């Protein structure tokens, strides 16, 4: 991240930019920061209408202080695999959580999803999630139910009959298909309105155009998801000269046809 952590002066510039109605990307450009840094900063400190530079700066200092005090027994204090920097992983997990929140997920659901995606196995038990996120099992249970309903995670049982919650390659495909199909009710309602309002009238024409547009977008999304599904199974291998080479775990016939 350019320049390290945000300074109080930068936070004042963020507040001024929000007051002027600037987009996060424009504020980030003026500060020479990643857009995700600005998004995360504003989201965790009151949102675009409630952001206050002095309060945000104080809250960040308090979080840093608490983190240092809790470091010996905290969930991120244990050594990271593959030589990863524990603080960098924690910061990235917060960034990913913020991205999920800006896409519409509630905070706890976004935290659970971010936690799962930053584990190599992509699978954790409820107790492991609760320990890593330092929240109650009830909060985890509620988040899991919500995420399952969106096809963003799935359950499985291990050899000890414990339930684990999993993010795997195919879930993004299933979620994309579900998202495309969610337009079907809007299309149906719009076309119903055409008959009621009278074909050819301005209101009916508007609704018919909406229905045609959503039909086109949904079909395009489903077609693209079908064509790109195997990308989700691609692994990056290494050639004899040390360069990266994509490879697939599944042959072309191993990708099942969607039944959405």
mmCIF file of C-alpha atoms in Angstrom:
data_model
loop_
_atom_site.group_PDB
_atom_site.id
_atom_site.type_symbol
_atom_site.label_atom_id
_atom_site.label_comp_id
_atom_site.label_asym_id
_atom_site.label_seq_id
_atom_site.Cartn_x
_atom_site.Cartn_y
_atom_site.Cartn_z
ATOM 1 C CA UNK A 1 0.000 0.000 0.000
ATOM 2 C CA UNK A 2 1.634 3.311 -1.091
ATOM 3 C CA UNK A 3 2.753 5.377 1.892
ATOM 4 C CA UNK A 4 1.831 2.887 4.627
ATOM 5 C CA UNK A 5 -1.116 3.568 6.907
ATOM 6 C CA UNK A 6 -3.410 6.550 6.378
ATOM 7 C CA UNK A 7 -2.368 9.759 8.123
ATOM 8 C CA UNK A 8 -4.704 12.170 9.878
ATOM 9 C CA UNK A 9 -4.206 14.670 7.047
ATOM 10 C CA UNK A 10 -5.211 12.047 4.481
ATOM 11 C CA UNK A 11 -8.313 11.258 6.499
ATOM 12 C CA UNK A 12 -9.213 14.946 6.456
ATOM 13 C CA UNK A 13 -8.840 14.885 2.665
ATOM 14 C CA UNK A 14 -11.102 11.843 2.503
ATOM 15 C CA UNK A 15 -13.723 13.654 4.576
ATOM 16 C CA UNK A 16 -13.463 16.705 2.307
ATOM 17 C CA UNK A 17 -13.801 14.520 -0.783
ATOM 18 C CA UNK A 18 -16.894 12.806 0.590
ATOM 19 C CA UNK A 19 -18.408 16.194 1.433
ATOM 20 C CA UNK A 20 -17.811 17.253 -2.187
ATOM 21 C CA UNK A 21 -19.544 14.109 -3.448
ATOM 22 C CA UNK A 22 -16.414 12.556 -4.966
ATOM 23 C CA UNK A 23 -16.338 8.854 -5.766
ATOM 24 C CA UNK A 24 -13.999 6.593 -3.807
ATOM 25 C CA UNK A 25 -11.869 6.083 -6.923
ATOM 26 C CA UNK A 26 -11.366 9.838 -7.378
ATOM 27 C CA UNK A 27 -10.441 10.337 -3.711
ATOM 28 C CA UNK A 28 -8.002 7.430 -4.012
ATOM 29 C CA UNK A 29 -6.449 8.940 -7.156
ATOM 30 C CA UNK A 30 -5.904 12.286 -5.434
ATOM 31 C CA UNK A 31 -4.235 10.582 -2.474
ATOM 32 C CA UNK A 32 -2.287 8.114 -4.662
ATOM 33 C CA UNK A 33 -3.896 5.239 -2.763
ATOM 34 C CA UNK A 34 -5.689 2.056 -3.886
ATOM 35 C CA UNK A 35 -9.461 2.506 -4.149
ATOM 36 C CA UNK A 36 -9.886 -0.478 -1.808
ATOM 37 C CA UNK A 37 -8.017 1.437 0.918
ATOM 38 C CA UNK A 38 -10.483 4.331 0.736
ATOM 39 C CA UNK A 39 -13.479 1.986 0.533
ATOM 40 C CA UNK A 40 -12.371 0.062 3.604
ATOM 41 C CA UNK A 41 -11.540 3.237 5.542
ATOM 42 C CA UNK A 42 -14.955 4.807 4.927
ATOM 43 C CA UNK A 43 -16.957 1.588 5.402
ATOM 44 C CA UNK A 44 -15.448 0.787 8.793
ATOM 45 C CA UNK A 45 -15.781 4.389 10.040
ATOM 46 C CA UNK A 46 -19.395 5.399 9.617
ATOM 47 C CA UNK A 47 -19.907 5.186 5.861
ATOM 48 C CA UNK A 48 -19.977 8.079 3.369
ATOM 49 C CA UNK A 49 -22.529 10.105 5.354
ATOM 50 C CA UNK A 50 -21.133 9.444 8.825
ATOM 51 C CA UNK A 51 -17.377 9.581 8.198
ATOM 52 C CA UNK A 52 -15.435 11.950 10.471
ATOM 53 C CA UNK A 53 -11.672 12.269 10.043
ATOM 54 C CA UNK A 54 -10.812 12.817 13.712
ATOM 55 C CA UNK A 55 -13.036 9.975 14.917
ATOM 56 C CA UNK A 56 -11.696 7.620 12.231
ATOM 57 C CA UNK A 57 -8.102 8.429 13.183
ATOM 58 C CA UNK A 58 -8.789 7.872 16.867
ATOM 59 C CA UNK A 59 -10.622 4.604 16.186
ATOM 60 C CA UNK A 60 -7.701 3.322 14.112
ATOM 61 C CA UNK A 61 -5.235 4.140 16.893
ATOM 62 C CA UNK A 62 -7.445 2.318 19.408
ATOM 63 C CA UNK A 63 -7.731 -0.750 17.145
ATOM 64 C CA UNK A 64 -3.957 -0.829 16.706
ATOM 65 C CA UNK A 65 -3.466 -0.571 20.471
ATOM 66 C CA UNK A 66 -5.950 -3.373 21.182
ATOM 67 C CA UNK A 67 -4.385 -5.550 18.487
ATOM 68 C CA UNK A 68 -0.935 -5.189 20.027
ATOM 69 C CA UNK A 69 -2.271 -6.012 23.485
ATOM 70 C CA UNK A 70 -4.106 -9.094 22.206
ATOM 71 C CA UNK A 71 -1.291 -10.283 19.950
ATOM 72 C CA UNK A 72 0.088 -13.042 22.269
ATOM 73 C CA UNK A 73 -3.221 -14.938 22.392
ATOM 74 C CA UNK A 74 -4.973 -13.566 19.293
ATOM 75 C CA UNK A 75 -6.101 -15.853 16.459
ATOM 76 C CA UNK A 76 -3.550 -14.360 14.064
ATOM 77 C CA UNK A 77 -0.605 -14.723 16.476
ATOM 78 C CA UNK A 78 0.171 -18.271 15.368
ATOM 79 C CA UNK A 79 2.756 -18.708 12.586
ATOM 80 C CA UNK A 80 1.376 -18.372 9.064
ATOM 81 C CA UNK A 81 1.952 -21.156 6.511
ATOM 82 C CA UNK A 82 4.233 -20.625 3.498
ATOM 83 C CA UNK A 83 6.168 -17.900 5.305
ATOM 84 C CA UNK A 84 3.323 -15.379 5.035
ATOM 85 C CA UNK A 85 3.374 -12.123 6.962
ATOM 86 C CA UNK A 86 0.630 -12.437 9.614
ATOM 87 C CA UNK A 87 -0.185 -8.717 9.663
ATOM 88 C CA UNK A 88 -0.324 -8.533 5.871
ATOM 89 C CA UNK A 89 -2.725 -11.490 5.807
ATOM 90 C CA UNK A 90 -4.913 -9.881 8.473
ATOM 91 C CA UNK A 91 -5.000 -6.572 6.595
ATOM 92 C CA UNK A 92 -5.840 -8.318 3.338
ATOM 93 C CA UNK A 93 -8.638 -10.262 5.010
ATOM 94 C CA UNK A 94 -10.113 -6.959 6.195
ATOM 95 C CA UNK A 95 -9.828 -5.558 2.662
ATOM 96 C CA UNK A 96 -11.576 -8.604 1.196
ATOM 97 C CA UNK A 97 -14.291 -8.324 3.849
ATOM 98 C CA UNK A 98 -14.854 -4.695 2.878
ATOM 99 C CA UNK A 99 -15.127 -5.628 -0.796
ATOM 100 C CA UNK A 100 -17.780 -8.223 0.061
ATOM 101 C CA UNK A 101 -19.635 -5.633 2.155
ATOM 102 C CA UNK A 102 -19.674 -3.069 -0.652
ATOM 103 C CA UNK A 103 -21.115 -5.754 -2.937
ATOM 104 C CA UNK A 104 -24.094 -6.039 -0.562
ATOM 105 C CA UNK A 105 -23.208 -8.615 2.099
ATOM 106 C CA UNK A 106 -23.852 -7.783 5.782
ATOM 107 C CA UNK A 107 -20.686 -7.362 7.845
ATOM 108 C CA UNK A 108 -20.655 -10.719 9.675
ATOM 109 C CA UNK A 109 -21.444 -12.658 6.505
ATOM 110 C CA UNK A 110 -18.646 -10.799 4.711
ATOM 111 C CA UNK A 111 -16.210 -11.577 7.556
ATOM 112 C CA UNK A 112 -17.023 -15.294 7.439
ATOM 113 C CA UNK A 113 -16.600 -15.392 3.665
ATOM 114 C CA UNK A 114 -13.335 -13.439 3.850
ATOM 115 C CA UNK A 115 -12.021 -15.799 6.523
ATOM 116 C CA UNK A 116 -12.824 -18.881 4.445
ATOM 117 C CA UNK A 117 -11.282 -17.477 1.266
ATOM 118 C CA UNK A 118 -7.993 -16.694 2.997
ATOM 119 C CA UNK A 119 -7.469 -20.264 4.226
ATOM 120 C CA UNK A 120 -5.632 -22.684 1.953
ATOM 121 C CA UNK A 121 -8.142 -25.480 2.513
ATOM 122 C CA UNK A 122 -11.184 -23.248 1.978
ATOM 123 C CA UNK A 123 -12.992 -25.154 4.747
ATOM 124 C CA UNK A 124 -13.446 -24.486 8.484
ATOM 125 C CA UNK A 125 -15.716 -25.704 11.274
ATOM 126 C CA UNK A 126 -18.042 -23.341 13.131
ATOM 127 C CA UNK A 127 -15.756 -23.395 16.168
ATOM 128 C CA UNK A 128 -12.718 -22.583 14.027
ATOM 129 C CA UNK A 129 -14.550 -19.662 12.439
ATOM 130 C CA UNK A 130 -15.715 -18.392 15.829
ATOM 131 C CA UNK A 131 -12.172 -18.602 17.191
ATOM 132 C CA UNK A 132 -10.567 -16.880 14.215
ATOM 133 C CA UNK A 133 -13.132 -14.080 14.094
ATOM 134 C CA UNK A 134 -13.516 -13.816 17.880
ATOM 135 C CA UNK A 135 -17.329 -13.951 17.729
ATOM 136 C CA UNK A 136 -20.034 -16.152 19.203
ATOM 137 C CA UNK A 137 -21.072 -19.496 17.646
ATOM 138 C CA UNK A 138 -24.583 -18.038 17.235
ATOM 139 C CA UNK A 139 -23.204 -15.278 15.003
ATOM 140 C CA UNK A 140 -21.414 -17.876 12.879
ATOM 141 C CA UNK A 141 -24.562 -20.001 12.595
ATOM 142 C CA UNK A 142 -26.622 -17.042 11.387
ATOM 143 C CA UNK A 143 -23.959 -16.040 8.859
ATOM 144 C CA UNK A 144 -23.649 -19.595 7.531
ATOM 145 C CA UNK A 145 -27.405 -19.881 6.986
ATOM 146 C CA UNK A 146 -27.427 -16.582 5.099
ATOM 147 C CA UNK A 147 -24.447 -17.484 2.886
ATOM 148 C CA UNK A 148 -25.848 -20.932 2.112
ATOM 149 C CA UNK A 149 -29.036 -19.296 0.913
ATOM 150 C CA UNK A 150 -26.977 -17.350 -1.637
ATOM 151 C CA UNK A 151 -25.013 -20.456 -2.728
ATOM 152 C CA UNK A 152 -21.800 -18.766 -1.556
ATOM 153 C CA UNK A 153 -20.755 -21.632 0.732
ATOM 154 C CA UNK A 154 -21.678 -25.286 1.221
ATOM 155 C CA UNK A 155 -21.543 -27.786 4.086
ATOM 156 C CA UNK A 156 -19.711 -31.068 4.250
ATOM 157 C CA UNK A 157 -18.905 -33.617 6.951
ATOM 158 C CA UNK A 158 -15.366 -34.803 7.603
ATOM 159 C CA UNK A 159 -14.292 -38.276 8.678
ATOM 160 C CA UNK A 160 -15.167 -37.407 12.294
ATOM 161 C CA UNK A 161 -18.700 -36.381 11.275
ATOM 162 C CA UNK A 162 -17.971 -32.724 12.035
ATOM 163 C CA UNK A 163 -19.629 -30.149 9.823
ATOM 164 C CA UNK A 164 -17.272 -27.974 7.854
ATOM 165 C CA UNK A 165 -18.209 -24.927 5.806
ATOM 166 C CA UNK A 166 -16.584 -24.769 2.424
ATOM 167 C CA UNK A 167 -15.849 -22.341 -0.373
ATOM 168 C CA UNK A 168 -14.834 -24.267 -3.474
ATOM 169 C CA UNK A 169 -14.316 -23.653 -7.165
ATOM 170 C CA UNK A 170 -17.851 -24.380 -8.353
ATOM 171 C CA UNK A 171 -19.633 -22.066 -5.915
ATOM 172 C CA UNK A 172 -18.865 -18.966 -7.978
ATOM 173 C CA UNK A 173 -20.444 -20.663 -10.988
ATOM 174 C CA UNK A 174 -23.538 -21.633 -9.019
ATOM 175 C CA UNK A 175 -23.809 -18.122 -7.571
ATOM 176 C CA UNK A 176 -23.533 -16.578 -11.047
ATOM 177 C CA UNK A 177 -26.302 -18.817 -12.383
ATOM 178 C CA UNK A 178 -28.478 -17.963 -9.377
ATOM 179 C CA UNK A 179 -27.856 -14.258 -9.925
ATOM 180 C CA UNK A 180 -28.813 -14.525 -13.592
ATOM 181 C CA UNK A 181 -31.980 -16.456 -12.783
ATOM 182 C CA UNK A 182 -32.978 -13.886 -10.154
ATOM 183 C CA UNK A 183 -33.982 -11.592 -13.034
ATOM 184 C CA UNK A 184 -36.689 -14.005 -14.203
ATOM 185 C CA UNK A 185 -39.348 -12.677 -11.812
ATOM 186 C CA UNK A 186 -38.670 -9.090 -12.855
ATOM 187 C CA UNK A 187 -38.960 -10.068 -16.521
ATOM 188 C CA UNK A 188 -42.239 -11.875 -15.868
ATOM 189 C CA UNK A 189 -43.674 -8.943 -13.892
ATOM 190 C CA UNK A 190 -42.609 -6.453 -16.575
ATOM 191 C CA UNK A 191 -44.292 -8.423 -19.332
ATOM 192 C CA UNK A 192 -47.419 -8.787 -17.221
ATOM 193 C CA UNK A 193 -47.460 -5.006 -16.961
ATOM 194 C CA UNK A 194 -47.322 -4.669 -20.749
ATOM 195 C CA UNK A 195 -50.667 -6.425 -21.055
ATOM 196 C CA UNK A 196 -52.260 -4.365 -18.292
ATOM 197 C CA UNK A 197 -50.961 -0.971 -19.450
ATOM 198 C CA UNK A 198 -51.610 -1.642 -23.114
ATOM 199 C CA UNK A 199 -49.043 -2.657 -25.765
ATOM 200 C CA UNK A 200 -47.569 0.339 -27.541
ATOM 201 C CA UNK A 201 -48.191 2.821 -24.746
ATOM 202 C CA UNK A 202 -45.142 4.640 -23.327
ATOM 203 C CA UNK A 203 -45.345 2.846 -19.975
ATOM 204 C CA UNK A 204 -45.766 -0.572 -21.599
ATOM 205 C CA UNK A 205 -42.901 0.086 -24.008
ATOM 206 C CA UNK A 206 -40.651 0.987 -21.085
ATOM 207 C CA UNK A 207 -41.508 -2.266 -19.321
ATOM 208 C CA UNK A 208 -41.064 -4.327 -22.471
ATOM 209 C CA UNK A 209 -37.604 -2.819 -22.979
ATOM 210 C CA UNK A 210 -36.706 -3.679 -19.390
ATOM 211 C CA UNK A 211 -37.830 -7.279 -19.929
ATOM 212 C CA UNK A 212 -35.869 -7.605 -23.178
ATOM 213 C CA UNK A 213 -32.763 -6.075 -21.602
ATOM 214 C CA UNK A 214 -32.822 -8.381 -18.563
ATOM 215 C CA UNK A 215 -33.503 -11.391 -20.791
ATOM 216 C CA UNK A 216 -30.452 -10.536 -22.883
ATOM 217 C CA UNK A 217 -28.216 -9.928 -19.857
ATOM 218 C CA UNK A 218 -29.318 -13.125 -18.097
ATOM 219 C CA UNK A 219 -28.782 -15.275 -21.169
ATOM 220 C CA UNK A 220 -25.370 -13.686 -21.760
ATOM 221 C CA UNK A 221 -24.328 -14.280 -18.131
ATOM 222 C CA UNK A 222 -25.406 -17.915 -18.218
ATOM 223 C CA UNK A 223 -23.657 -18.497 -21.548
ATOM 224 C CA UNK A 224 -20.463 -16.838 -20.292
ATOM 225 C CA UNK A 225 -20.584 -18.838 -17.048
ATOM 226 C CA UNK A 226 -20.955 -22.080 -19.011
ATOM 227 C CA UNK A 227 -18.090 -21.210 -21.338
ATOM 228 C CA UNK A 228 -15.797 -20.055 -18.536
ATOM 229 C CA UNK A 229 -16.646 -22.662 -15.920
ATOM 230 C CA UNK A 230 -13.472 -24.658 -16.452
ATOM 231 C CA UNK A 231 -11.397 -21.575 -15.582
ATOM 232 C CA UNK A 232 -12.509 -22.142 -11.980
ATOM 233 C CA UNK A 233 -10.633 -25.452 -11.991
ATOM 234 C CA UNK A 234 -7.413 -24.072 -13.459
ATOM 235 C CA UNK A 235 -4.270 -24.432 -11.399
ATOM 236 C CA UNK A 236 -1.004 -22.616 -12.061
ATOM 237 C CA UNK A 237 1.779 -25.097 -12.605
ATOM 238 C CA UNK A 238 5.475 -24.506 -13.220
ATOM 239 C CA UNK A 239 7.302 -25.439 -16.416
ATOM 240 C CA UNK A 240 10.864 -26.726 -16.606
ATOM 241 C CA UNK A 241 12.166 -23.197 -17.219
ATOM 242 C CA UNK A 242 10.442 -21.892 -14.069
ATOM 243 C CA UNK A 243 7.635 -19.972 -15.783
ATOM 244 C CA UNK A 244 4.000 -20.263 -14.728
ATOM 245 C CA UNK A 245 1.771 -22.474 -16.828
ATOM 246 C CA UNK A 246 -2.004 -22.808 -16.285
ATOM 247 C CA UNK A 247 -3.361 -26.326 -16.115
ATOM 248 C CA UNK A 248 -6.799 -27.761 -15.453
ATOM 249 C CA UNK A 249 -7.741 -30.378 -12.892
ATOM 250 C CA UNK A 250 -10.579 -31.475 -15.140
ATOM 251 C CA UNK A 251 -10.704 -32.350 -18.790
ATOM 252 C CA UNK A 252 -13.252 -30.675 -21.084
ATOM 253 C CA UNK A 253 -15.750 -33.477 -20.554
ATOM 254 C CA UNK A 254 -15.474 -33.267 -16.779
ATOM 255 C CA UNK A 255 -17.405 -30.021 -16.569
ATOM 256 C CA UNK A 256 -21.088 -30.863 -16.128
ATOM 257 C CA UNK A 257 -23.823 -29.052 -17.992
ATOM 258 C CA UNK A 258 -25.844 -26.538 -15.970
ATOM 259 C CA UNK A 259 -29.362 -27.508 -15.079
ATOM 260 C CA UNK A 260 -30.447 -24.056 -13.946
#
